[in-house]
C-alpha positions as a printed Julia matrix, in Angstrom:
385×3 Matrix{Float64}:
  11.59  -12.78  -135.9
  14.63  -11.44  -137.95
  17.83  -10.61  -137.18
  19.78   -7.6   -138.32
  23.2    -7.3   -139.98
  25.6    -4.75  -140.04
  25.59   -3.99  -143.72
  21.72   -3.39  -142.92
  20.67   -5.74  -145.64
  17.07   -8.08  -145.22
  17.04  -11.22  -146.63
  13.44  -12.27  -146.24
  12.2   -15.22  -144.73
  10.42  -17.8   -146.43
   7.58  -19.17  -144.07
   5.5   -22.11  -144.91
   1.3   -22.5   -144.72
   1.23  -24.7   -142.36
   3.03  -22.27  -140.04
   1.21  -19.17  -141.38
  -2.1   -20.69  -140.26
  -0.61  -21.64  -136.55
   0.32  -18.11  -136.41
  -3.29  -16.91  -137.13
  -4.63  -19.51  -134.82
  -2.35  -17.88  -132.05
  -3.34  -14.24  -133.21
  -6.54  -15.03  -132.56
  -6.25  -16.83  -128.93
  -4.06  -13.4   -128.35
  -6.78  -11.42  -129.06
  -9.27  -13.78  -127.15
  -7.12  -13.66  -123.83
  -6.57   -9.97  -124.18
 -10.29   -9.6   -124.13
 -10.49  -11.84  -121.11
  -7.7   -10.39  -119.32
  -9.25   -6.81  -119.94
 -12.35   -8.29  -118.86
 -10.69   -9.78  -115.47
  -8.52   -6.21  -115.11
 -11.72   -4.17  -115.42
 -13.55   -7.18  -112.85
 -10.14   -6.33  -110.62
 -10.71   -2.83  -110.62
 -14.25   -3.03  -109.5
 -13.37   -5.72  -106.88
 -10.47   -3.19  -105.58
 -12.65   -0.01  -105.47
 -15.13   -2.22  -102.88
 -12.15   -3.01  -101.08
 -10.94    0.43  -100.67
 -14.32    1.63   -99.53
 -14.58   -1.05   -97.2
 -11.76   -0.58   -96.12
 -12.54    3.41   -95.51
 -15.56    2.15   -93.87
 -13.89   -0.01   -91.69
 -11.51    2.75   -90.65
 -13.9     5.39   -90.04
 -16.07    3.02   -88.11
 -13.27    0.5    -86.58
 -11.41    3.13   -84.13
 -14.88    4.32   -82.13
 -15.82    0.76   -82.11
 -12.66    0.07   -80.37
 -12.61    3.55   -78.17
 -16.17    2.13   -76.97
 -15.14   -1.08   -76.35
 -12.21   -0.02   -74.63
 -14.08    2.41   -72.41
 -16.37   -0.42   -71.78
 -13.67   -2.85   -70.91
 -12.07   -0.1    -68.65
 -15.1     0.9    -66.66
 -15.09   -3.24   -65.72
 -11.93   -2.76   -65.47
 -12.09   -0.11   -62.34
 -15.09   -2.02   -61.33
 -12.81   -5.02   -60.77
 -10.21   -2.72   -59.21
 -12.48   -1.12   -56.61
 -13.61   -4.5    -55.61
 -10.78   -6.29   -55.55
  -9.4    -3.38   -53.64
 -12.06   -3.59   -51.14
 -11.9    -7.38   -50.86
  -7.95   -6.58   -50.5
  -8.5    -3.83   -48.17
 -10.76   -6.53   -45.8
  -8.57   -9.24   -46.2
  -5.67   -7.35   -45.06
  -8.1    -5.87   -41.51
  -9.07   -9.43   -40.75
  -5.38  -10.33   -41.83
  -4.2    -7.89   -39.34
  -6.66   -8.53   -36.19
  -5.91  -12.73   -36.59
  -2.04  -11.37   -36.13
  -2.77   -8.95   -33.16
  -4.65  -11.8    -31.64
  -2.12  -14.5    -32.56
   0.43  -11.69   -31.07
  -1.75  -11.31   -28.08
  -2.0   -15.0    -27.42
   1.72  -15.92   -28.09
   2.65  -13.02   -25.57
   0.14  -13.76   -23.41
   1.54  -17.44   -23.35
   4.99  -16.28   -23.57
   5.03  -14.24   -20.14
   2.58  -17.07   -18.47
   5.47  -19.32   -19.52
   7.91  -16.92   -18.15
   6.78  -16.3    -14.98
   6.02  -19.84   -14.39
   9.77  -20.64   -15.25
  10.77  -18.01   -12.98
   9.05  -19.16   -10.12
  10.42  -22.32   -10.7
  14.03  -20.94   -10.72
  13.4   -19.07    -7.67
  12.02  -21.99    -5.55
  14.77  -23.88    -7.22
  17.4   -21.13    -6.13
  15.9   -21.0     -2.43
  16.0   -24.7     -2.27
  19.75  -24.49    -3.08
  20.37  -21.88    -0.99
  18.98  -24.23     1.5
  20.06  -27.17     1.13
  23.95  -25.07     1.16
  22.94  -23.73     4.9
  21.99  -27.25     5.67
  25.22  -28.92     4.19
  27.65  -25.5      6.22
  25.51  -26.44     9.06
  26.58  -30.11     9.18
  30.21  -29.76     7.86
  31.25  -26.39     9.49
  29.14  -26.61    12.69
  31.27  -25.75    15.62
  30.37  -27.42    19.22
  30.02  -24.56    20.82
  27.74  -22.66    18.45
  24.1   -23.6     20.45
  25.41  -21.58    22.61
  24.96  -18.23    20.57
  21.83  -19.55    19.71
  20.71  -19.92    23.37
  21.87  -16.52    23.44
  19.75  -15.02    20.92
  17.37  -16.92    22.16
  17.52  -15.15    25.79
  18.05  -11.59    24.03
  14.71  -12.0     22.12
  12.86  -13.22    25.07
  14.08  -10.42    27.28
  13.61   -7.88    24.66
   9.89   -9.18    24.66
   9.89   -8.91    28.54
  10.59   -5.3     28.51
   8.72   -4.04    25.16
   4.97   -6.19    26.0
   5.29   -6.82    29.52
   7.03   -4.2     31.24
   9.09   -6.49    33.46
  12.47   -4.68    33.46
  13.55   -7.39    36.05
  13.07  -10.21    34.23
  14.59   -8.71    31.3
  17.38   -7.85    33.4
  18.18  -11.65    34.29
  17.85  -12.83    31.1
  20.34  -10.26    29.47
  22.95  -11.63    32.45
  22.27  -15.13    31.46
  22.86  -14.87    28.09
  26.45  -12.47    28.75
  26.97  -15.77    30.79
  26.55  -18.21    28.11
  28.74  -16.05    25.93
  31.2   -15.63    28.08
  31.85  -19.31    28.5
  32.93  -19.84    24.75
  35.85  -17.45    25.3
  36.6   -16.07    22.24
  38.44  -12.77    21.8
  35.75  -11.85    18.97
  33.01  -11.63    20.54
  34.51   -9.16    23.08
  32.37   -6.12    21.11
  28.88   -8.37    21.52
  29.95   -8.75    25.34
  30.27   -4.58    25.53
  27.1    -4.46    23.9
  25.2    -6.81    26.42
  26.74   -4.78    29.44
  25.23   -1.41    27.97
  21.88   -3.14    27.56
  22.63   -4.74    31.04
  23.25   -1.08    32.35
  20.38    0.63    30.77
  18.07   -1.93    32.13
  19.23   -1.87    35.7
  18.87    2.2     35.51
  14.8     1.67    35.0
  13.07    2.24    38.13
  11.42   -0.31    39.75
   7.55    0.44    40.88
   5.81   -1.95    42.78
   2.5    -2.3     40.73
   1.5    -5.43    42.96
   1.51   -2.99    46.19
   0.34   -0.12    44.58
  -2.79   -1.99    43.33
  -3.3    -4.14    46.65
  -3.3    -0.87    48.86
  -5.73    1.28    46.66
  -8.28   -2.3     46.43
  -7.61   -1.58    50.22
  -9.02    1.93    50.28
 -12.18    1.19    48.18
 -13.23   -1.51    50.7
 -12.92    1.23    53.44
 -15.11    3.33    51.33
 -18.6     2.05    52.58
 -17.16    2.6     56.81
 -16.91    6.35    56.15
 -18.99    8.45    58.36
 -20.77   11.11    56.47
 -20.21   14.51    57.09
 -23.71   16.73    59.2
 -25.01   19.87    57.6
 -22.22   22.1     57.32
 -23.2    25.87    58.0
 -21.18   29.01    57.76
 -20.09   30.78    60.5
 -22.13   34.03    61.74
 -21.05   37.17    61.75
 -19.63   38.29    65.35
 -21.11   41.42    66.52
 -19.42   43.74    68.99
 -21.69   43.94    72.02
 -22.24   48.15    72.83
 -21.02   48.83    76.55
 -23.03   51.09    79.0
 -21.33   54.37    79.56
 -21.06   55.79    82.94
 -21.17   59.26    81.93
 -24.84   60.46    83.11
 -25.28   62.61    80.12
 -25.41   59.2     77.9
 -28.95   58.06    80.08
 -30.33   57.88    77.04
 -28.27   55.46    74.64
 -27.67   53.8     77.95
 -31.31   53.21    78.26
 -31.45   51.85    74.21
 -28.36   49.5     75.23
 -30.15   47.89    78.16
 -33.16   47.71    76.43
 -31.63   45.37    73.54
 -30.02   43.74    75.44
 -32.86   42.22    77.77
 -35.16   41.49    74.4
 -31.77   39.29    72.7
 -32.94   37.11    75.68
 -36.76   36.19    73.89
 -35.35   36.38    70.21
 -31.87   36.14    69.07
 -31.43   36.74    65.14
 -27.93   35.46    63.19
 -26.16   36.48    59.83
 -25.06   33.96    58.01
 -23.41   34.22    54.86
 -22.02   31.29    52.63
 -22.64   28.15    51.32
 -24.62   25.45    52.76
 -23.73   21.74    52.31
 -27.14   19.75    53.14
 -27.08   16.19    54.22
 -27.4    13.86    51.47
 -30.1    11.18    50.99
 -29.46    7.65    51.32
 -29.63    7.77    47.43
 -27.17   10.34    46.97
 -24.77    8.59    50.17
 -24.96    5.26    47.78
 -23.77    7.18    44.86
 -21.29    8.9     46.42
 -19.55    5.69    47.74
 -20.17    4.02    44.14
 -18.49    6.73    41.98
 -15.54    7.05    44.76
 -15.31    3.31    44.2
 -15.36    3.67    40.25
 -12.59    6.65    40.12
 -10.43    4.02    42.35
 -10.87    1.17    39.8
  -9.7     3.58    37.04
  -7.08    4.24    38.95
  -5.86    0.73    39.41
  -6.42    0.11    35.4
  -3.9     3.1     34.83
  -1.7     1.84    37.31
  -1.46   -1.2     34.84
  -1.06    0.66    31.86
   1.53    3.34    32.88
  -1.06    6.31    32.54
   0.4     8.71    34.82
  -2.43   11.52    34.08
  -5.11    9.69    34.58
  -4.39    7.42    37.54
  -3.69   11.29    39.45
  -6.65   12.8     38.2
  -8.51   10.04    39.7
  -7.3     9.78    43.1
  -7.7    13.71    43.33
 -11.31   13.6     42.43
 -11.81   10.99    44.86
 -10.01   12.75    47.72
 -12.27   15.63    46.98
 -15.4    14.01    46.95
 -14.18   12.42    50.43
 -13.24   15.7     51.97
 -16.17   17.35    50.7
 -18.62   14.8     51.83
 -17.23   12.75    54.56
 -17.19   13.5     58.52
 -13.73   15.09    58.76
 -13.23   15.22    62.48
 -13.55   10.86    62.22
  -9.62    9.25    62.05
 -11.41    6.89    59.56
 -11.89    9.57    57.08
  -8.89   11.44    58.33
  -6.5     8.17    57.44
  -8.23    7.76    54.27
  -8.07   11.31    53.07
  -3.95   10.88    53.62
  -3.59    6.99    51.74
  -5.31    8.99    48.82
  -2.79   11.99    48.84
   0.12   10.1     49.22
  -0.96    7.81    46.57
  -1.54   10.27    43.7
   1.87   11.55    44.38
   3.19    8.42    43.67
   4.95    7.93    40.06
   3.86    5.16    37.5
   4.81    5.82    34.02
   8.53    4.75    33.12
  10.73    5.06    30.08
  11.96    2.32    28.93
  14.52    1.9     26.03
  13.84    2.05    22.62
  15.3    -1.03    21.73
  18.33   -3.53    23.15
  21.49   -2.7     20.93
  22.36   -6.42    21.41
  19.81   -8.18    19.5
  21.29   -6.58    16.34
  24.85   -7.18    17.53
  24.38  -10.81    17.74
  22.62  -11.15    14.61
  25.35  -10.15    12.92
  27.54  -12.38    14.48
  25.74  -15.49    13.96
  24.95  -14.15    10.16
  28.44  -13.54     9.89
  29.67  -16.92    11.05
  26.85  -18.87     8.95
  28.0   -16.9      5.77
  31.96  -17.72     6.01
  30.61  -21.01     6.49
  28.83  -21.18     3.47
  31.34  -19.56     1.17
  34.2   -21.73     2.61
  31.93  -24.7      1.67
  31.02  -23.09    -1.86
  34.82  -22.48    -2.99
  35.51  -26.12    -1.7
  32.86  -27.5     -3.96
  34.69  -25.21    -6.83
């Protein structure tokens, strides 16, 4: 190389043959690697062009490759999806019956449970309650106090006297026995229970009394008398009177005269009678037997009424059996005659009662001994407090 001055002036350079032949020698490796780097430029080119049409290849052919093996991958995809949405959609059913059935059993268990610890509670509660009325028994238990309980006891019994049996006596006593007891503990409270057993006392004195013994003894009376009655003959209606014509004196009349006396002498060979009515005929030994049986029968119907206060009935019989006796038995015989009357006065007689509807002390002295039992038991409960 040279170098330049300012005054533009060239001095030239004096180079030696040793170094003029390296510079040829490096001329010519120059020129050698030119040719070889033209060569590998021109080799680059060609390389490059492949690469750029590969390269186009690739990117005409690379994108539907992928769209295909994307749609591919997506219809597995959905596949997938629908299965695992069925196998989803299944595991959540079964899922959901095992839970109802858990729920099902747990409740089941649950109110088994609860009813079982209620019951439990319950009998424990009653035998508290209990054992309470046991322990206001002992502690507040006055001496006098059987004898409300004897009273109850005789209300109950006559209340059952009068409602099953009937027996307004017996009722009657008990009811004073039991205003007795009562009376003897002589306490100012029980003055309205007292008032109460005097109504009942009252009421039950008011009831007639119908002798059911005598009633029954003197109709078993009359059916024994029923096989001594005389039967009764044929009974016939009365004939007709007829007015017997008179013979006229006048002389002028010879001739109904002569018609009178004429009848009259032939009603001494054949005398002819107008009856009119009913006949009774006699009755057969067959028909007498049931006659006496069925008079018997309406009188045992009438002793089972007298028993159960059936006023209708027990008349109705004795009527029909006075009928049948008047009808069919000899009337002019004092037998039949005395026996026709026991049945009339009889039937007249009155069986069916009304009795009260219930005894206004039983209630009365309920409350009082429920009363007295439950201050007892909540004096006893705020003690224990």
């Amino acid at each position: 190389m040279t170098s330049k001055n300012k005054n533009n002036s060239v001095e030239p350079e004096i180079i030696p043959q040793s170094q003029q032949e390296d510079k040829k020698d490096i001329k010519e490796e120059s020129v050698k690697e030119t040719i070889t780097s033209n060569a590998k430029s021109k080799k680059a080119i060609q390389h490059g062009t492949r690469l750029g049409l590969l390269a186009i290849a690739l990117s005409i052919l690379l994108p539907s490759g992928v769209f295909l093996y994307v749609e591919h991958q997506s219809a597995q995809y959905h596949t997938q999806i629908s299965t695992l949405k069925t196998e989803l959609q299944q595991a959540k059913t079964s899922i959901k019956q095992e839970i109802l059935a858990s729920k099902a059993t747990a409740e089941s268990n649950t109110e088994a449970a609860y009813h079982k610890a209620e019951t439990r509670l319950a009998q424990q509660q009653r035998s508290i309650d209990s054992l309470q009325l046991a322990l206001a028994d002992v502690k507040g238990r006055r001496p006098d106090d059987w004898l409300l309980a004897e009273s109850d006891y005789l209300v109950k019994l006559a209340g059952r006297k009068l409602f099953l049996e009937h027996d307004a006596v017996s009722a009657t006593e008990l009811m004073e026995s039991a205003d007795q007891r009562i009376a003897t503990l002589n306490d100012p409270s029980l003055v309205p229970l007292r008032q109460s057993l005097a109504n009942d006392i009252m009421k039950l004195k008011a009831i007639p009394i119908i002798d059911r013994d005598g009633l029954v003894l003197r109709i078993t009376a009359l059916q024994q008398q029923v096989d001594n009655l005389p039967l009764a003959n044929a009974i016939l209606p009365g004939s007709a009177k007829k007015q017997q014509p008179d013979v006229s004196k006048d002389i002028h009349d010879w001739k109904s005269n002569l018609t009178t006396s004429l009848k009259d002498f032939s009603q001494n060979f054949i005398t002819f009678r107008v009856r009119d009515g009913n006949v009774i005929p006699l009755l057969s030994p067959q028909q007498h037997f049931y006659l006496k049986e069925n008079i018997k029968s309406k009188l045992e119907t009438a002793i089972k009424a007298v028993y159960i206060e059936q006023q209708e009935v027990y008349s109705i019989a004795l009527a029909t059996a006075d009928t049948w006796s008047i009808t069919f038995f000899n009337q002019d015989s004092k037998t039949v005659t005395e026996f026709n009357n026991a049945l009339e006065q009889l039937s007249k007689q009155n069986i069916q009662v009304d009795y009260p509807v219930r005894l206004e002390t039983q209630q009365v002295l309920s409350d009082v001994i429920r009363g007295r039992l439950r201050r007892e038991v909540t004096t006893l409960i705020t003690e224990d407090k």
